[in-house]
Coordinates of C-alpha atoms and ligand atoms in Angstrom, one line a residue:
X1057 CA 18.4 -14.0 -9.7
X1058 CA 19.2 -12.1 -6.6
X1059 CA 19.9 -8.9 -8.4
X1060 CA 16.4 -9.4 -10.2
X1061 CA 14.8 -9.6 -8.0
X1062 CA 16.2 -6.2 -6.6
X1063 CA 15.5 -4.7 -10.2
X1064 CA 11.9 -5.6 -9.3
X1065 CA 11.2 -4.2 -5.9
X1066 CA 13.1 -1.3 -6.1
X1067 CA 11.1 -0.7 -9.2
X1068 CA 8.0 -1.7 -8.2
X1069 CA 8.5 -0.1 -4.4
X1070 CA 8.8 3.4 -6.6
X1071 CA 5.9 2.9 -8.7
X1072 CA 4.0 3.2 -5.6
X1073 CA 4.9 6.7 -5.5
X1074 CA 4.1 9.4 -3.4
X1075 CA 0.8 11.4 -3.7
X1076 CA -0.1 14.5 -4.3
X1077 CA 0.1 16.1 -0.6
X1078 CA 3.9 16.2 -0.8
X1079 CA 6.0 19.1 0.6
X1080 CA 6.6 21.6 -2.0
X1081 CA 3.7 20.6 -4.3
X1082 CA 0.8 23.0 -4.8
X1083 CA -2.1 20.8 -4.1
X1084 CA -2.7 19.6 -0.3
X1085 CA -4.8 17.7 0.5
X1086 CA -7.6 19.3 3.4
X1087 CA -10.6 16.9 4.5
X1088 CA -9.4 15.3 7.0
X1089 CA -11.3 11.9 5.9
X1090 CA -9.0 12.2 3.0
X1091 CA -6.0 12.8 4.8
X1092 CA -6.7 9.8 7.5
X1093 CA -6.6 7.1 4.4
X1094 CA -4.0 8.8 2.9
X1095 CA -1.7 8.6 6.0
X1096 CA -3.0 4.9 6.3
X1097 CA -1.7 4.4 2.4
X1098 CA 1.7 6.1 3.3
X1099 CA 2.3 4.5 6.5
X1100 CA 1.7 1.1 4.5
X1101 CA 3.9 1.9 2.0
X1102 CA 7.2 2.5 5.0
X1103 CA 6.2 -0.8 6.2
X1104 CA 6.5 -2.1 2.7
X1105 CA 9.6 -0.5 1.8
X1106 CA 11.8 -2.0 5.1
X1107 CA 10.5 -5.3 3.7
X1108 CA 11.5 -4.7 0.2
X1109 CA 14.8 -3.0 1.2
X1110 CA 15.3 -6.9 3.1
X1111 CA 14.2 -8.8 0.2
X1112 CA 16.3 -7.0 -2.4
X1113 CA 19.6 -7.2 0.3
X1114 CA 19.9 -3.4 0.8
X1115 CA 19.2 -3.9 4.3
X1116 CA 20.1 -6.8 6.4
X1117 CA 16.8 -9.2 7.4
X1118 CA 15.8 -8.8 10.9
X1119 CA 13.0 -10.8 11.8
X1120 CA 11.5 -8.4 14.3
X1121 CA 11.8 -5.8 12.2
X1122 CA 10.1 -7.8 8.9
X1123 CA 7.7 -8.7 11.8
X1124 CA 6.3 -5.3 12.7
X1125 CA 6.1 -4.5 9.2
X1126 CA 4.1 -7.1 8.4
X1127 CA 2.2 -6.6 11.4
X1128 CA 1.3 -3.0 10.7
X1129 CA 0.7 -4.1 6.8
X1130 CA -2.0 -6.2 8.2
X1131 CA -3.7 -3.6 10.3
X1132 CA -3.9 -1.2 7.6
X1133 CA -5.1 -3.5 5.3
X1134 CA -7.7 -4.5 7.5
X1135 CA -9.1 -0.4 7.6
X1136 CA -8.9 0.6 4.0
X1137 CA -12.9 0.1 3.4
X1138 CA -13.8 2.0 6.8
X1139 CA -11.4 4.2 6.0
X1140 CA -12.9 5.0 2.2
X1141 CA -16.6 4.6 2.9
X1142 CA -17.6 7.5 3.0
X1143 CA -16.6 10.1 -0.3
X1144 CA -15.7 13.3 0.6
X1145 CA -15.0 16.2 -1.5
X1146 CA -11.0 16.7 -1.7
X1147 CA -9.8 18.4 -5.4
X1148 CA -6.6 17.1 -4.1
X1149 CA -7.4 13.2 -3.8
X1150 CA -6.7 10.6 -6.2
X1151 CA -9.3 8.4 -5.4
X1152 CA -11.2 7.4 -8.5
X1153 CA -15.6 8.0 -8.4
X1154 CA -15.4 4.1 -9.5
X1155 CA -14.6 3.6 -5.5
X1156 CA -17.9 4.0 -4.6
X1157 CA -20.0 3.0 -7.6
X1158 CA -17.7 -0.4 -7.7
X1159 CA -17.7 -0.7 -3.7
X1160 CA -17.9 -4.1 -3.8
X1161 CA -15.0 -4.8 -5.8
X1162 CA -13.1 -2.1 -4.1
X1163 CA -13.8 -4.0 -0.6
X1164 CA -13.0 -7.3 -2.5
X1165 CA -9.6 -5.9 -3.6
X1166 CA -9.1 -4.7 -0.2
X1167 CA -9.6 -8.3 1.3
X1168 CA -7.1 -9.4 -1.2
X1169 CA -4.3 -7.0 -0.1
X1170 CA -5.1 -8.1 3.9
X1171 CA -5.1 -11.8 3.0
X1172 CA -1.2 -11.0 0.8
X1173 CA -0.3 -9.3 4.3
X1174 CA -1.4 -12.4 6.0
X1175 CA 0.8 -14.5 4.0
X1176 CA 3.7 -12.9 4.0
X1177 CA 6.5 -14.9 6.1
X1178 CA 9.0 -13.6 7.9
X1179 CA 10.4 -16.4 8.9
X1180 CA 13.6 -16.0 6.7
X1181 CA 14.8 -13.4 4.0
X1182 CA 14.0 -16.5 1.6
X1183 CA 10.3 -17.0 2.8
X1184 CA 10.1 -13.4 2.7
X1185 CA 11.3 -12.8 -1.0
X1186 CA 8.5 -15.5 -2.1
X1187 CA 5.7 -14.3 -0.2
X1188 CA 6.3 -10.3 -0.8
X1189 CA 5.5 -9.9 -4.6
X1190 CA 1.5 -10.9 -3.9
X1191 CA 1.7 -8.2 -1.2
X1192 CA 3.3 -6.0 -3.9
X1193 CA 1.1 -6.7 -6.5
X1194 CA -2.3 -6.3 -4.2
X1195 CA -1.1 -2.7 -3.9
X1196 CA -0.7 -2.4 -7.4
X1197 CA -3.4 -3.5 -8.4
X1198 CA -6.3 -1.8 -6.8
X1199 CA -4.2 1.5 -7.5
X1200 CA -4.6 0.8 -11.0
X1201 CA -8.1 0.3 -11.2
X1202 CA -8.9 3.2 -8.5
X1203 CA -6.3 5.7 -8.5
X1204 CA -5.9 8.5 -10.3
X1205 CA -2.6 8.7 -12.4
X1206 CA -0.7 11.8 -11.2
Ligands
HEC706 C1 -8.3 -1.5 -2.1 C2 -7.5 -0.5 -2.8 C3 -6.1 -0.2 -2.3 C4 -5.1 -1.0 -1.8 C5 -5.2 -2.5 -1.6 C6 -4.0 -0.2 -1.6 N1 -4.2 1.1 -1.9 FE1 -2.9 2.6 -1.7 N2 -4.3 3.9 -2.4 C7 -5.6 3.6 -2.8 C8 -6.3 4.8 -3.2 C9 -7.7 4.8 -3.8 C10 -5.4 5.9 -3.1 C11 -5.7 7.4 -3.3 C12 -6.2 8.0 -2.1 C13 -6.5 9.5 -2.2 O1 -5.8 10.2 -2.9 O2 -7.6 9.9 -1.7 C14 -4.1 5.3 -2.6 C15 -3.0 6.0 -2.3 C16 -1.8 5.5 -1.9 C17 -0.5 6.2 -1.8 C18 -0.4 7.7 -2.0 C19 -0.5 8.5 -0.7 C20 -0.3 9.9 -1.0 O3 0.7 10.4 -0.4 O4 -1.1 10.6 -1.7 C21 0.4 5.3 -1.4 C22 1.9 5.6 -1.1 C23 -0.2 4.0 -1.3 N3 -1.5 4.1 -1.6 C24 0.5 2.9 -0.9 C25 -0.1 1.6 -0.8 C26 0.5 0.4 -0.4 C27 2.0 0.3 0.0 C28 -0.4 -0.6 -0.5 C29 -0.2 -2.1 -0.2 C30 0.3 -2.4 1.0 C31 -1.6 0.0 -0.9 N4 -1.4 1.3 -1.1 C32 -2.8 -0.7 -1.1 C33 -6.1 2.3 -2.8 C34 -5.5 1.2 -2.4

């Protein structure tokens, strides 16, 4: 079960992926809009990979350190619609047009991630290995529908 589960978030903690603004790729990304939400999606995705790397056993649980994550999960949660309001032009973004013709759903899905951040307990590796795959899966989710594959 345990090792399952590790098949799982280590899977799912990659599918996240890194964009296309990494060192030693061509494209870069240059608004700096563009590069605020990205830094906002990467700096959620650390905080989700020290709670993964808890759940899965590769790391020991600390509560404080679950704690923070989850606290800086819900923060960023909380700024991804100011932070994609506005559309400007970036060849190097993945955001998908459907952001702002779908707003509504986009914010919805938003909401959806911040409430799976709200939920997740840190209480104990065991609360936190049944409250993470929502949190996972709210990620997922709204990349599929508005994120460019790479
Ligand atoms: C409401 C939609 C939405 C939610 C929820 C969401 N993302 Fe994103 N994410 C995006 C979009 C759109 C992009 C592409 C942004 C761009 O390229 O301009 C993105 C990009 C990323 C990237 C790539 C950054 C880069 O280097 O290019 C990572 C990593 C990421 N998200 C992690 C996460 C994690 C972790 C979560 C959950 C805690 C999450 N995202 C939740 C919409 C979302």
């Amino acid at each position: 079960m345990l090792r399952r589960y590790t098949t799982l978030i280590v899977a799912i903690v990659a599918l996240l992926g890194v964009g296309s603004a990494t060192i030693g790729d061509t494209i870069v990304m240059q608004h700096p809009r563009v590069i605020e939400r990205v830094n906002l999606m990467r700096s959620s995705k650390l905080a989700l990979e020290v709670l993964g790397a808890m759940a899965s056993g590769r790391e020991m649980f600390n509560r404080k350190r679950a704690n923070a994550a989850r606290r800086a999960l819900m923060r960023n949660t909380g700024k991804i619609a100011s932070k994609f309001r506005r559309n400007p032009y970036d060849p190097a973004s993945r955001a998908r047009q459907h952001i702002w013709t779908q707003w509504a759903d986009f914010k919805a899905q938003s909401k959806t991630a911040r409430a799976a951040s709200k939920g997740l307990s840190t209480r104990n590796v065991v609360t936190l290995r049944q409250t993470l795959p929502p949190m996972i899966n709210a990620c997922l989710s709204c990349h599929q529908t508005f994120r460019k594959r790479p």
